[in-house]
């Protein structure tokens, strides 16, 4: 960010977006890409150099807008994206010390996600591509989550087994390259992050549920309430979390047993959070183990918000040692939604995958 430029605030009405004259830049001769992400409840923009260096990454989270609903409300999300997208882009450019005229290309998440939210990002990206006459690149959000595991590394992470575990996805992939990820397993009901969010709501813990449950579980006894591990021995790569969520609901409503008479409500919440977290993590890790075995790869790359969970990270590391596989988990700041991981667009550009202004959003998950 330049010293004289004011940093826009994301909560206010978007300021007028002015395309200023091309400045003299001394940054480098390397080309720059602006990436935009608005698939769910984070409005994000990043400037990424063609060597993969992230020059700026701005994330305007909407958590405070959805907190009272205990989950993302699509209409609220898309309206907030509309208000925030231009200030976020402007700040990303300022932080990277560049302007629109320095950009070589613009990338945007177009799938999967909430339709109204995706459309806001796509419209902004198309406008920039059209005005500047630069390439538009459309990015698959789940492929970008896996790609994030390799950012900052010199060697390629592909081929690998990929696992995207977030509020919207619990998907296992056979990833032959950055842009060839085949879905091999997913949830038949709730996504893992969605289960964390719903269980937090049952336990009266704040949204987003993942971090709240992780915190509450620190002081809890995971063995006190017996929790199911749905589909853990099915031999399949699919997941199910609704039964586990219901088990927490029944246990939370249950009357404390004779051994629990001295129980305080906070003990109960901590024990339920710990029991749920342990069960969910056990299922996630077991399916990862199965996927790596079935695919025969020696590497598993894990991304998405739930990958920020410490117990999950620890259990994955133990599994990696047992199975003698390498596990790459995206760095903390790249686990949850961000635009920097749309650096995958450089690979897409290199393989000629430039979108036209006819590009549309694909809200659903595509199995190919
Ligand atoms: O990837 P992400 O930011 O957005 C989606 O694409 O969904 O993931 C958000 C999800 C939320 O469901 C949140 O509860 C979960 O990731 N999450 C966690 C943790 N941090 C975020 N789940 C478990 N443990 C965490 N520490
Ligand atoms: Zn995501």
Short mmCIF file of C-alpha atoms and ligand atoms in Angstrom, two decimals:
data_model
loop_
_atom_site.label_atom_id
_atom_site.label_comp_id
_atom_site.label_asym_id
_atom_site.label_seq_id
_atom_site.Cartn_x
_atom_site.Cartn_y
_atom_site.Cartn_z
CA UNK A 1 0.00 0.00 0.00
CA UNK A 2 1.33 3.44 -0.82
CA UNK A 3 1.80 5.82 2.07
CA UNK A 4 -0.65 8.46 0.84
CA UNK A 5 -3.53 6.20 -0.22
CA UNK A 6 -6.45 5.77 2.14
CA UNK A 7 -7.39 2.19 2.92
CA UNK A 8 -11.08 1.61 2.16
CA UNK A 9 -13.32 0.12 4.82
CA UNK A 10 -15.25 -3.00 3.85
CA UNK A 11 -18.38 -2.40 5.83
CA UNK A 12 -19.28 0.87 4.14
CA UNK A 13 -20.74 1.59 0.74
CA UNK A 14 -18.21 0.95 -2.02
CA UNK A 15 -16.35 4.06 -3.17
CA UNK A 16 -16.27 5.02 -6.82
CA UNK A 17 -13.78 2.79 -8.59
CA UNK A 18 -11.55 4.88 -10.78
CA UNK A 19 -9.25 3.42 -13.40
CA UNK A 20 -6.30 5.77 -13.02
CA UNK A 21 -3.57 6.41 -15.61
CA UNK A 22 -0.83 3.78 -15.83
CA UNK A 23 1.83 4.47 -13.19
CA UNK A 24 5.53 3.89 -13.49
CA UNK A 25 6.26 0.64 -11.65
CA UNK A 26 9.61 -0.56 -10.47
CA UNK A 27 8.27 -3.78 -8.94
CA UNK A 28 9.68 -6.28 -11.34
CA UNK A 29 9.38 -7.35 -14.92
CA UNK A 30 7.32 -10.36 -13.86
CA UNK A 31 3.66 -10.33 -14.89
CA UNK A 32 0.90 -9.79 -12.32
CA UNK A 33 -2.49 -11.39 -11.95
CA UNK A 34 -5.46 -10.13 -9.96
CA UNK A 35 -7.46 -12.96 -8.39
CA UNK A 36 -11.00 -12.57 -7.07
CA UNK A 37 -12.85 -14.98 -4.76
CA UNK A 38 -16.48 -14.60 -3.67
CA UNK A 39 -17.86 -18.14 -3.73
CA UNK A 40 -19.26 -18.16 -0.19
CA UNK A 41 -18.98 -15.66 2.66
CA UNK A 42 -15.51 -14.19 2.15
CA UNK A 43 -14.93 -11.36 -0.29
CA UNK A 44 -11.30 -11.72 -1.29
CA UNK A 45 -8.81 -10.38 -3.80
CA UNK A 46 -5.10 -11.01 -4.26
CA UNK A 47 -2.30 -9.98 -6.55
CA UNK A 48 -0.07 -12.89 -7.51
CA UNK A 49 3.12 -12.67 -9.56
CA UNK A 50 3.77 -15.21 -12.31
CA UNK A 51 6.50 -16.85 -10.20
CA UNK A 52 3.76 -17.60 -7.63
CA UNK A 53 4.70 -14.90 -5.14
CA UNK A 54 1.62 -13.48 -3.43
CA UNK A 55 2.07 -9.69 -3.35
CA UNK A 56 -1.16 -9.03 -1.50
CA UNK A 57 -4.10 -11.00 -0.17
CA UNK A 58 -7.16 -9.23 1.21
CA UNK A 59 -10.00 -11.14 2.83
CA UNK A 60 -13.15 -9.40 4.05
CA UNK A 61 -14.94 -11.99 6.14
CA UNK A 62 -18.70 -11.80 6.57
CA UNK A 63 -18.79 -13.93 9.70
CA UNK A 64 -20.30 -11.12 11.76
CA UNK A 65 -23.22 -10.84 9.31
CA UNK A 66 -24.14 -14.53 9.52
CA UNK A 67 -23.39 -15.15 13.18
CA UNK A 68 -26.95 -14.69 14.40
CA UNK A 69 -28.23 -17.21 11.84
CA UNK A 70 -25.65 -19.87 12.73
CA UNK A 71 -24.73 -20.36 9.07
CA UNK A 72 -24.32 -18.52 5.79
CA UNK A 73 -27.50 -16.84 4.48
CA UNK A 74 -27.05 -16.67 0.67
CA UNK A 75 -28.97 -13.42 0.15
CA UNK A 76 -27.05 -11.63 2.91
CA UNK A 77 -23.79 -13.01 1.48
CA UNK A 78 -24.35 -11.77 -2.07
CA UNK A 79 -25.44 -8.30 -0.92
CA UNK A 80 -22.34 -8.00 1.26
CA UNK A 81 -20.14 -9.07 -1.67
CA UNK A 82 -21.69 -6.29 -3.77
CA UNK A 83 -20.80 -3.72 -1.09
CA UNK A 84 -17.30 -5.01 -0.48
CA UNK A 85 -15.91 -6.28 -3.76
CA UNK A 86 -14.55 -2.95 -5.05
CA UNK A 87 -12.92 -1.82 -1.78
CA UNK A 88 -11.36 -5.27 -1.44
CA UNK A 89 -9.94 -5.20 -4.98
CA UNK A 90 -8.72 -1.67 -4.48
CA UNK A 91 -6.94 -2.61 -1.25
CA UNK A 92 -5.35 -5.67 -2.86
CA UNK A 93 -3.92 -3.44 -5.60
CA UNK A 94 -2.72 -0.85 -3.08
CA UNK A 95 -1.05 -3.49 -0.90
CA UNK A 96 0.70 -4.93 -3.94
CA UNK A 97 1.80 -1.43 -4.87
CA UNK A 98 0.28 -1.66 -8.32
CA UNK A 99 -2.73 -0.48 -10.26
CA UNK A 100 -5.12 -2.11 -12.69
CA UNK A 101 -2.87 -1.10 -15.57
CA UNK A 102 -0.07 -3.32 -14.23
CA UNK A 103 -2.22 -6.43 -14.53
CA UNK A 104 -1.62 -9.08 -17.13
CA UNK A 105 -4.73 -11.15 -16.36
CA UNK A 106 -7.70 -11.41 -14.02
CA UNK A 107 -8.80 -14.67 -12.42
CA UNK A 108 -12.07 -15.40 -10.63
CA UNK A 109 -13.72 -18.33 -8.86
CA UNK A 110 -16.74 -19.46 -10.88
CA UNK A 111 -17.44 -22.88 -9.34
CA UNK A 112 -18.68 -24.31 -7.06
CA UNK A 113 -20.38 -21.97 -4.59
CA UNK A 114 -23.43 -19.82 -3.93
CA UNK A 115 -24.85 -18.58 -7.21
CA UNK A 116 -25.45 -14.97 -6.16
CA UNK A 117 -22.05 -14.72 -4.48
CA UNK A 118 -20.17 -16.21 -7.44
CA UNK A 119 -21.92 -13.81 -9.83
CA UNK A 120 -20.63 -10.76 -7.96
CA UNK A 121 -17.00 -11.85 -8.38
CA UNK A 122 -17.49 -12.89 -11.97
CA UNK A 123 -19.11 -9.59 -12.90
CA UNK A 124 -16.23 -7.62 -11.35
CA UNK A 125 -13.66 -9.80 -13.12
CA UNK A 126 -15.39 -9.58 -16.49
CA UNK A 127 -15.60 -5.80 -16.19
CA UNK A 128 -11.88 -5.54 -15.45
CA UNK A 129 -10.98 -7.97 -18.27
CA UNK A 130 -13.16 -6.09 -20.72
CA UNK A 131 -11.98 -2.59 -19.80
CA UNK A 132 -8.30 -3.51 -19.74
CA UNK A 133 -8.48 -6.02 -22.59
CA UNK A 134 -6.65 -8.66 -20.55
CA UNK A 135 -7.32 -12.42 -20.29
CA UNK A 136 -10.09 -13.66 -18.01
CA UNK A 137 -9.41 -16.98 -16.27
CA UNK A 138 -12.11 -18.91 -14.45
CA UNK A 139 -11.05 -20.92 -11.42
CA UNK A 140 -12.54 -24.00 -9.76
CA UNK A 141 -12.56 -23.27 -6.02
CA UNK A 142 -11.90 -26.85 -4.89
CA UNK A 143 -8.98 -27.29 -7.29
CA UNK A 144 -7.61 -24.02 -5.92
CA UNK A 145 -7.92 -25.32 -2.32
CA UNK A 146 -5.70 -28.30 -3.25
CA UNK A 147 -3.29 -26.09 -5.23
CA UNK A 148 -2.83 -23.96 -2.07
CA UNK A 149 -0.93 -26.88 -0.48
CA UNK A 150 1.90 -26.40 -2.98
CA UNK A 151 2.15 -22.62 -2.83
CA UNK A 152 5.60 -21.51 -1.77
CA UNK A 153 7.16 -24.88 -2.67
CA UNK A 154 9.55 -25.26 -5.57
CA UNK A 155 8.47 -28.80 -6.58
CA UNK A 156 5.07 -29.69 -7.95
CA UNK A 157 2.64 -31.43 -5.59
CA UNK A 158 1.06 -33.42 -8.44
CA UNK A 159 0.15 -36.23 -8.83
CA UNK A 160 -1.47 -36.57 -5.42
CA UNK A 161 -4.61 -37.50 -3.56
CA UNK A 162 -6.48 -34.28 -2.76
CA UNK A 163 -8.89 -33.63 0.08
CA UNK A 164 -10.97 -30.47 0.34
CA UNK A 165 -12.76 -30.28 3.65
CA UNK A 166 -14.70 -27.11 4.34
CA UNK A 167 -18.12 -25.70 5.10
CA UNK A 168 -19.37 -26.65 1.66
CA UNK A 169 -17.23 -29.65 0.69
CA UNK A 170 -15.87 -32.92 1.96
CA UNK A 171 -14.36 -34.14 -1.28
CA UNK A 172 -11.59 -36.57 -2.11
CA UNK A 173 -9.86 -36.24 -5.48
CA UNK A 174 -7.45 -38.07 -7.72
CA UNK A 175 -5.29 -35.13 -8.82
CA UNK A 176 -3.11 -35.89 -11.83
CA UNK A 177 -2.24 -32.24 -12.35
CA UNK A 178 -3.36 -28.82 -11.09
CA UNK A 179 -6.24 -28.83 -13.52
CA UNK A 180 -7.11 -32.55 -13.68
CA UNK A 181 -8.76 -33.42 -10.37
CA UNK A 182 -11.27 -36.27 -10.49
CA UNK A 183 -13.80 -36.53 -7.67
CA UNK A 184 -13.55 -39.98 -6.04
CA UNK A 185 -15.53 -39.48 -2.83
CA UNK A 186 -17.73 -36.93 -1.10
CA UNK A 187 -20.34 -36.51 1.60
CA UNK A 188 -23.80 -37.96 1.14
CA UNK A 189 -25.33 -35.35 3.47
CA UNK A 190 -23.60 -32.57 5.43
CA UNK A 191 -20.09 -31.31 4.68
CA UNK A 192 -17.67 -31.73 7.59
CA UNK A 193 -17.42 -27.98 8.23
CA UNK A 194 -21.20 -27.71 8.04
CA UNK A 195 -21.41 -30.40 10.74
CA UNK A 196 -19.00 -28.39 12.93
CA UNK A 197 -21.18 -25.31 12.35
CA UNK A 198 -24.45 -27.13 13.13
CA UNK A 199 -23.07 -28.84 16.23
CA UNK A 200 -21.77 -25.49 17.48
CA UNK A 201 -25.28 -24.15 17.08
CA UNK A 202 -26.72 -27.05 19.08
CA UNK A 203 -24.16 -26.34 21.81
CA UNK A 204 -24.79 -22.60 21.71
CA UNK A 205 -21.26 -21.88 20.58
CA UNK A 206 -20.57 -19.02 18.15
CA UNK A 207 -20.33 -19.29 14.36
CA UNK A 208 -18.13 -20.38 12.63
CA UNK A 209 -18.41 -23.63 14.55
CA UNK A 210 -15.00 -25.13 13.77
CA UNK A 211 -12.85 -22.78 15.83
CA UNK A 212 -15.49 -22.61 18.64
CA UNK A 213 -15.70 -26.39 18.93
CA UNK A 214 -11.92 -26.75 18.82
CA UNK A 215 -11.63 -24.25 21.68
CA UNK A 216 -14.43 -25.78 23.77
CA UNK A 217 -13.01 -29.29 23.24
CA UNK A 218 -9.68 -28.32 24.82
CA UNK A 219 -11.08 -28.86 28.31
CA UNK A 220 -13.51 -31.64 27.42
CA UNK A 221 -13.48 -35.39 27.89
CA UNK A 222 -14.04 -36.99 24.46
CA UNK A 223 -14.90 -40.41 26.00
CA UNK A 224 -17.81 -39.28 28.14
CA UNK A 225 -20.43 -39.36 25.39
CA UNK A 226 -20.28 -42.27 22.97
CA UNK A 227 -20.35 -40.83 19.47
CA UNK A 228 -20.85 -42.76 16.21
CA UNK A 229 -18.22 -42.80 13.42
CA UNK A 230 -20.57 -42.91 10.39
CA UNK A 231 -19.43 -45.00 7.40
CA UNK A 232 -15.95 -45.43 8.85
CA UNK A 233 -15.75 -49.12 7.91
CA UNK A 234 -17.80 -48.92 4.69
CA UNK A 235 -14.70 -49.41 2.53
CA UNK A 236 -15.97 -46.52 0.42
CA UNK A 237 -14.64 -43.00 0.09
CA UNK A 238 -17.97 -41.36 0.88
CA UNK A 239 -18.77 -39.57 4.13
CA UNK A 240 -21.87 -38.94 6.24
CA UNK A 241 -22.10 -36.54 9.15
CA UNK A 242 -25.81 -36.11 9.80
CA UNK A 243 -25.98 -39.11 12.19
CA UNK A 244 -23.10 -37.76 14.23
CA UNK A 245 -24.76 -34.36 14.41
CA UNK A 246 -28.02 -35.97 15.57
CA UNK A 247 -26.13 -37.98 18.22
CA UNK A 248 -24.78 -34.70 19.64
CA UNK A 249 -28.28 -33.23 19.58
CA UNK A 250 -29.76 -36.15 21.57
CA UNK A 251 -26.85 -36.19 24.02
CA UNK A 252 -27.11 -32.41 24.50
CA UNK A 253 -30.82 -32.68 25.28
CA UNK A 254 -30.39 -35.76 27.47
CA UNK A 255 -30.80 -35.70 31.24
CA UNK A 256 -27.44 -36.02 33.03
CA UNK A 257 -26.91 -39.54 34.42
CA UNK A 258 -26.28 -40.33 38.16
CA UNK A 259 -22.53 -40.07 37.65
CA UNK A 260 -22.99 -36.59 36.20
CA UNK A 261 -25.00 -34.92 38.94
CA UNK A 262 -22.25 -32.44 39.71
CA UNK A 263 -22.13 -31.62 36.03
CA UNK A 264 -22.09 -27.94 35.02
CA UNK A 265 -23.47 -26.86 31.63
CA UNK A 266 -20.02 -25.77 30.51
CA UNK A 267 -18.51 -29.22 31.34
CA UNK A 268 -21.23 -30.81 29.30
CA UNK A 269 -20.59 -28.54 26.30
CA UNK A 270 -16.85 -29.16 26.49
CA UNK A 271 -17.34 -32.94 26.68
CA UNK A 272 -19.81 -32.94 23.79
CA UNK A 273 -17.52 -30.74 21.68
CA UNK A 274 -14.56 -33.02 22.42
CA UNK A 275 -16.57 -36.18 21.65
CA UNK A 276 -17.87 -34.77 18.39
CA UNK A 277 -14.47 -33.46 17.29
CA UNK A 278 -12.75 -36.76 18.00
CA UNK A 279 -15.38 -38.75 16.06
CA UNK A 280 -15.36 -36.38 13.07
CA UNK A 281 -11.56 -36.29 12.91
CA UNK A 282 -11.32 -40.08 13.13
CA UNK A 283 -13.63 -40.48 10.13
CA UNK A 284 -11.83 -37.81 8.10
CA UNK A 285 -8.40 -39.31 8.72
CA UNK A 286 -9.53 -42.88 7.99
CA UNK A 287 -11.04 -41.88 4.62
CA UNK A 288 -7.84 -40.01 3.74
CA UNK A 289 -5.86 -43.15 4.54
CA UNK A 290 -8.16 -45.24 2.36
CA UNK A 291 -7.94 -42.79 -0.56
CA UNK A 292 -4.14 -42.76 -0.53
CA UNK A 293 -4.07 -46.58 -0.38
CA UNK A 294 -6.57 -46.97 -3.21
CA UNK A 295 -4.88 -44.42 -5.47
CA UNK A 296 -1.37 -45.66 -4.72
CA UNK A 297 0.04 -42.15 -4.47
CA UNK A 298 2.64 -41.24 -1.90
CA UNK A 299 1.25 -37.77 -1.27
CA UNK A 300 -1.99 -36.35 0.14
CA UNK A 301 -2.77 -32.64 -0.10
CA UNK A 302 -5.40 -31.23 2.22
CA UNK A 303 -7.12 -27.85 2.02
CA UNK A 304 -10.31 -26.09 3.13
CA UNK A 305 -11.36 -24.50 6.42
CA UNK A 306 -11.55 -27.71 8.47
CA UNK A 307 -7.87 -28.33 7.66
CA UNK A 308 -7.21 -25.52 10.15
CA UNK A 309 -8.32 -27.91 12.91
CA UNK A 310 -5.35 -28.78 15.13
CA UNK A 311 -6.53 -32.24 16.12
CA UNK A 312 -7.12 -33.11 12.45
CA UNK A 313 -3.64 -31.88 11.55
CA UNK A 314 -2.05 -33.88 14.38
CA UNK A 315 -3.93 -37.09 13.52
CA UNK A 316 -3.07 -36.70 9.83
CA UNK A 317 0.62 -36.45 10.74
CA UNK A 318 0.41 -39.65 12.78
CA UNK A 319 -1.33 -41.43 9.88
CA UNK A 320 1.34 -40.16 7.48
CA UNK A 321 4.08 -41.71 9.62
CA UNK A 322 2.23 -45.04 9.85
CA UNK A 323 1.42 -45.19 6.14
CA UNK A 324 4.74 -43.67 5.01
CA UNK A 325 3.07 -41.00 2.90
CA UNK A 326 3.76 -37.32 2.64
CA UNK A 327 0.93 -35.08 3.80
CA UNK A 328 0.80 -31.47 2.79
CA UNK A 329 -1.73 -29.30 4.54
CA UNK A 330 -2.23 -25.80 3.20
CA UNK A 331 -0.63 -23.12 5.37
CA UNK A 332 -3.10 -21.77 7.94
CA UNK A 333 -3.77 -18.51 6.03
CA UNK A 334 -4.48 -20.46 2.83
CA UNK A 335 -6.76 -23.12 4.42
CA UNK A 336 -9.84 -20.98 4.68
CA UNK A 337 -11.25 -19.09 1.72
CA UNK A 338 -8.88 -16.62 0.10
CA UNK A 339 -8.07 -15.33 -3.36
CA UNK A 340 -4.31 -16.05 -3.29
CA UNK A 341 -4.91 -19.72 -4.03
CA UNK A 342 -6.41 -18.66 -7.36
CA UNK A 343 -2.72 -18.46 -8.34
CA UNK A 344 -3.69 -21.75 -10.00
CA UNK A 345 -4.82 -19.42 -12.79
CA UNK A 346 -1.19 -19.10 -13.94
CA UNK A 347 -1.21 -22.85 -14.70
CA UNK A 348 -4.55 -22.48 -16.48
CA UNK A 349 -3.22 -19.59 -18.51
CA UNK A 350 -0.12 -21.59 -19.44
CA UNK A 351 -2.37 -24.37 -20.75
CA UNK A 352 -4.38 -21.86 -22.79
CA UNK A 353 -7.54 -22.03 -20.67
CA UNK A 354 -8.68 -18.45 -21.16
CA UNK A 355 -12.38 -17.79 -20.64
CA UNK A 356 -14.58 -15.58 -22.79
CA UNK A 357 -16.91 -12.85 -21.59
CA UNK A 358 -19.71 -15.40 -22.02
CA UNK A 359 -18.37 -17.33 -19.00
CA UNK A 360 -20.98 -18.24 -16.42
CA UNK A 361 -20.97 -19.56 -12.87
CA UNK A 362 -21.41 -23.26 -12.02
CA UNK A 363 -22.78 -23.34 -8.45
CA UNK A 364 -22.98 -27.14 -8.17
CA UNK A 365 -20.14 -29.58 -7.73
CA UNK A 366 -19.23 -31.19 -11.04
CA UNK A 367 -18.33 -34.90 -10.98
CA UNK A 368 -16.05 -35.66 -13.91
O1 LIG B 1 -12.91 -23.19 3.32
P1 LIG B 1 -13.80 -22.34 4.16
O2 LIG B 1 -13.26 -21.04 4.67
O3 LIG B 1 -15.13 -21.97 3.42
C1 LIG B 1 -15.86 -22.87 2.66
O4 LIG B 1 -15.57 -22.99 1.43
O5 LIG B 1 -16.73 -23.50 3.27
O6 LIG B 1 -14.28 -23.27 5.39
C2 LIG B 1 -15.14 -22.79 6.38
C3 LIG B 1 -15.49 -23.96 7.28
C4 LIG B 1 -16.52 -23.64 8.34
O7 LIG B 1 -17.52 -24.64 8.32
C5 LIG B 1 -15.73 -23.65 9.64
O8 LIG B 1 -16.49 -24.05 10.76
C6 LIG B 1 -14.65 -24.65 9.33
O9 LIG B 1 -14.31 -24.41 7.98
N1 LIG B 1 -13.48 -24.44 10.17
C7 LIG B 1 -13.04 -25.36 11.07
C8 LIG B 1 -11.95 -24.75 11.76
N2 LIG B 1 -11.75 -23.49 11.23
C9 LIG B 1 -12.70 -23.34 10.25
N3 LIG B 1 -13.48 -26.59 11.35
C10 LIG B 1 -12.85 -27.27 12.33
N4 LIG B 1 -11.82 -26.75 13.04
C11 LIG B 1 -11.33 -25.51 12.80
N5 LIG B 1 -10.32 -25.02 13.52
ZN1 LIG B 2 -13.51 -22.98 0.37
#
